[in-house]
PDB file of C-alpha atoms in Angstrom:
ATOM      1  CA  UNK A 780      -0.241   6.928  -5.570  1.00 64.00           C
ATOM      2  CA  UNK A 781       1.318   5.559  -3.003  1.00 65.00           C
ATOM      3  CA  UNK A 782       4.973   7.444  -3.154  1.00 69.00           C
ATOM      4  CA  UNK A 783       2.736  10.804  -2.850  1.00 68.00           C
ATOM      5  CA  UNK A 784       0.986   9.456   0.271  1.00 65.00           C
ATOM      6  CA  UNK A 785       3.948   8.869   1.644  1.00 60.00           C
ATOM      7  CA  UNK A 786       5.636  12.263   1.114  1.00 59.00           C
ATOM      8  CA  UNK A 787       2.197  14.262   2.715  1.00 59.00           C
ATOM      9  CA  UNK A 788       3.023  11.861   5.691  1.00 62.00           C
ATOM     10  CA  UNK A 789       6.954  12.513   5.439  1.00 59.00           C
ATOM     11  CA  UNK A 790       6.800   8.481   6.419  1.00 60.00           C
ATOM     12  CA  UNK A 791      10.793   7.211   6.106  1.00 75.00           C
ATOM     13  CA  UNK A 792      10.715   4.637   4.231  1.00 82.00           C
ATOM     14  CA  UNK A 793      12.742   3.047   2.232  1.00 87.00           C
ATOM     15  CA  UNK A 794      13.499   2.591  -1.347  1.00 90.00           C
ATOM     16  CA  UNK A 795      12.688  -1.355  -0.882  1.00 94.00           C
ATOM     17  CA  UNK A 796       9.622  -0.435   1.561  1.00 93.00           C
ATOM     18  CA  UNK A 797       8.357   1.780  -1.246  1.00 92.00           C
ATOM     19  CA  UNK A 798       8.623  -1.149  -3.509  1.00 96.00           C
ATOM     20  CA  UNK A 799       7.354  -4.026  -1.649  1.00 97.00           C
ATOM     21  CA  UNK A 800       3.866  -1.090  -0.702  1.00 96.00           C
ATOM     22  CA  UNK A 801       3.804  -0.315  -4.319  1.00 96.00           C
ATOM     23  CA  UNK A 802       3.414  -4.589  -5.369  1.00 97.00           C
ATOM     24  CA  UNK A 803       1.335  -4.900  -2.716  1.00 98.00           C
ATOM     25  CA  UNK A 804      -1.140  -1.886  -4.061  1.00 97.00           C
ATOM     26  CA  UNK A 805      -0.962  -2.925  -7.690  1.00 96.00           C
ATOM     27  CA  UNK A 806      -1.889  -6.149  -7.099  1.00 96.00           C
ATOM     28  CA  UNK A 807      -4.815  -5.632  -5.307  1.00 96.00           C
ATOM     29  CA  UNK A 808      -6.059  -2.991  -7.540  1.00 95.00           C
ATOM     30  CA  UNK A 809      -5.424  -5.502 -10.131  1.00 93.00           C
ATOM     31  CA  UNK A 810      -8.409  -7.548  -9.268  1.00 90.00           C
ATOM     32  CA  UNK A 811     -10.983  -5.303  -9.639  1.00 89.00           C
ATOM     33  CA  UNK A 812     -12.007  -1.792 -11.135  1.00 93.00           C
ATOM     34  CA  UNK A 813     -11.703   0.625  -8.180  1.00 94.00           C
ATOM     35  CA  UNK A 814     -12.793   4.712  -8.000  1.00 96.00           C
ATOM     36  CA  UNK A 815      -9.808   6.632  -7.586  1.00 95.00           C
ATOM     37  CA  UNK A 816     -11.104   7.213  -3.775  1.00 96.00           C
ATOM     38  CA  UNK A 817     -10.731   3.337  -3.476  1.00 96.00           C
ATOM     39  CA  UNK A 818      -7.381   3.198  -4.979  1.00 96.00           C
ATOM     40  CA  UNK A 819      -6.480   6.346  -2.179  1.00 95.00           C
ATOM     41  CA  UNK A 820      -7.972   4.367   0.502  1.00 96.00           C
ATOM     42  CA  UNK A 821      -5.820   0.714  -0.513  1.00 96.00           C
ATOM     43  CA  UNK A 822      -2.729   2.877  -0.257  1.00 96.00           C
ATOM     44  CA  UNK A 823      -3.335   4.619   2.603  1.00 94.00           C
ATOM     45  CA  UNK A 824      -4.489   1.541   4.627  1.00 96.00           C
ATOM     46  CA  UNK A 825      -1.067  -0.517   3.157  1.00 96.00           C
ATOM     47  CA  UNK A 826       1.013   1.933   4.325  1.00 92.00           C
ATOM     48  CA  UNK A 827      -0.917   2.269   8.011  1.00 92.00           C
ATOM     49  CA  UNK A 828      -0.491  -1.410   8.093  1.00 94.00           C
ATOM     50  CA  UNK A 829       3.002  -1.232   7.001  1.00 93.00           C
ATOM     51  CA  UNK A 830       3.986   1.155   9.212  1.00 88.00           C
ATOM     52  CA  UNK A 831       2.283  -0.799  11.931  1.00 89.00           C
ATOM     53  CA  UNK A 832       4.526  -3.571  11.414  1.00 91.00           C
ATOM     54  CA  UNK A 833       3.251  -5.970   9.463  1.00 94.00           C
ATOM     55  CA  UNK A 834       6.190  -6.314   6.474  1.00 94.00           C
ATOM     56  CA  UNK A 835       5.800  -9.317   4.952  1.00 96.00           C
ATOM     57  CA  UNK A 836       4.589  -8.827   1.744  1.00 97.00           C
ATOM     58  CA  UNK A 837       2.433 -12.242   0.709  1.00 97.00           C
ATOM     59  CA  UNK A 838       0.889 -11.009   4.756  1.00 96.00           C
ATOM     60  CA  UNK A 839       0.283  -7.586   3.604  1.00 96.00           C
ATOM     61  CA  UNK A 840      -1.667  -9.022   0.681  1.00 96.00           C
ATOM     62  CA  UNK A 841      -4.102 -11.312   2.502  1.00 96.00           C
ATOM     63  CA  UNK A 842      -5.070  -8.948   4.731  1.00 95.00           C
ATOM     64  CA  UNK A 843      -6.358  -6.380   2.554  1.00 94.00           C
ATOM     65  CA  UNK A 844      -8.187  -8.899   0.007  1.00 89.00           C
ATOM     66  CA  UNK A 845     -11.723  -8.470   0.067  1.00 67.00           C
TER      67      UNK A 845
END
């Protein structure tokens, strides 16, 4: 999910960016059972976040744990 998101927004990330997002997503969607529009939502909001600057991937984490 998230490497398609990231080719509709042509974002230029990265192998290791792709990586780090994609932990980051399957983690979280690890925790609980999401609807696929939840699951399009997480990715989209880690790579907005991402994007924004915040890299760190433990950081990433806790801010998008319920």
């Amino acid at each position: 999910m998230i490497r398609s998101l990231i080719a509709a927004t042509k974002a230029p990330l990265q192998d290791d960016d792709v990586a780090l997002c994609e932990r980051v997503f399957h983690r979280l969607t690890g925790q609980r059972p999401m609807s696929n529009g939840e699951r399009e939502q997480l990715a989209s909001t880690i790579l907005h976040f991402y994007q924004d600057g915040v890299r760190d991937e433990q950081s990433l984490t806790r801010l998008l744990m319920d």
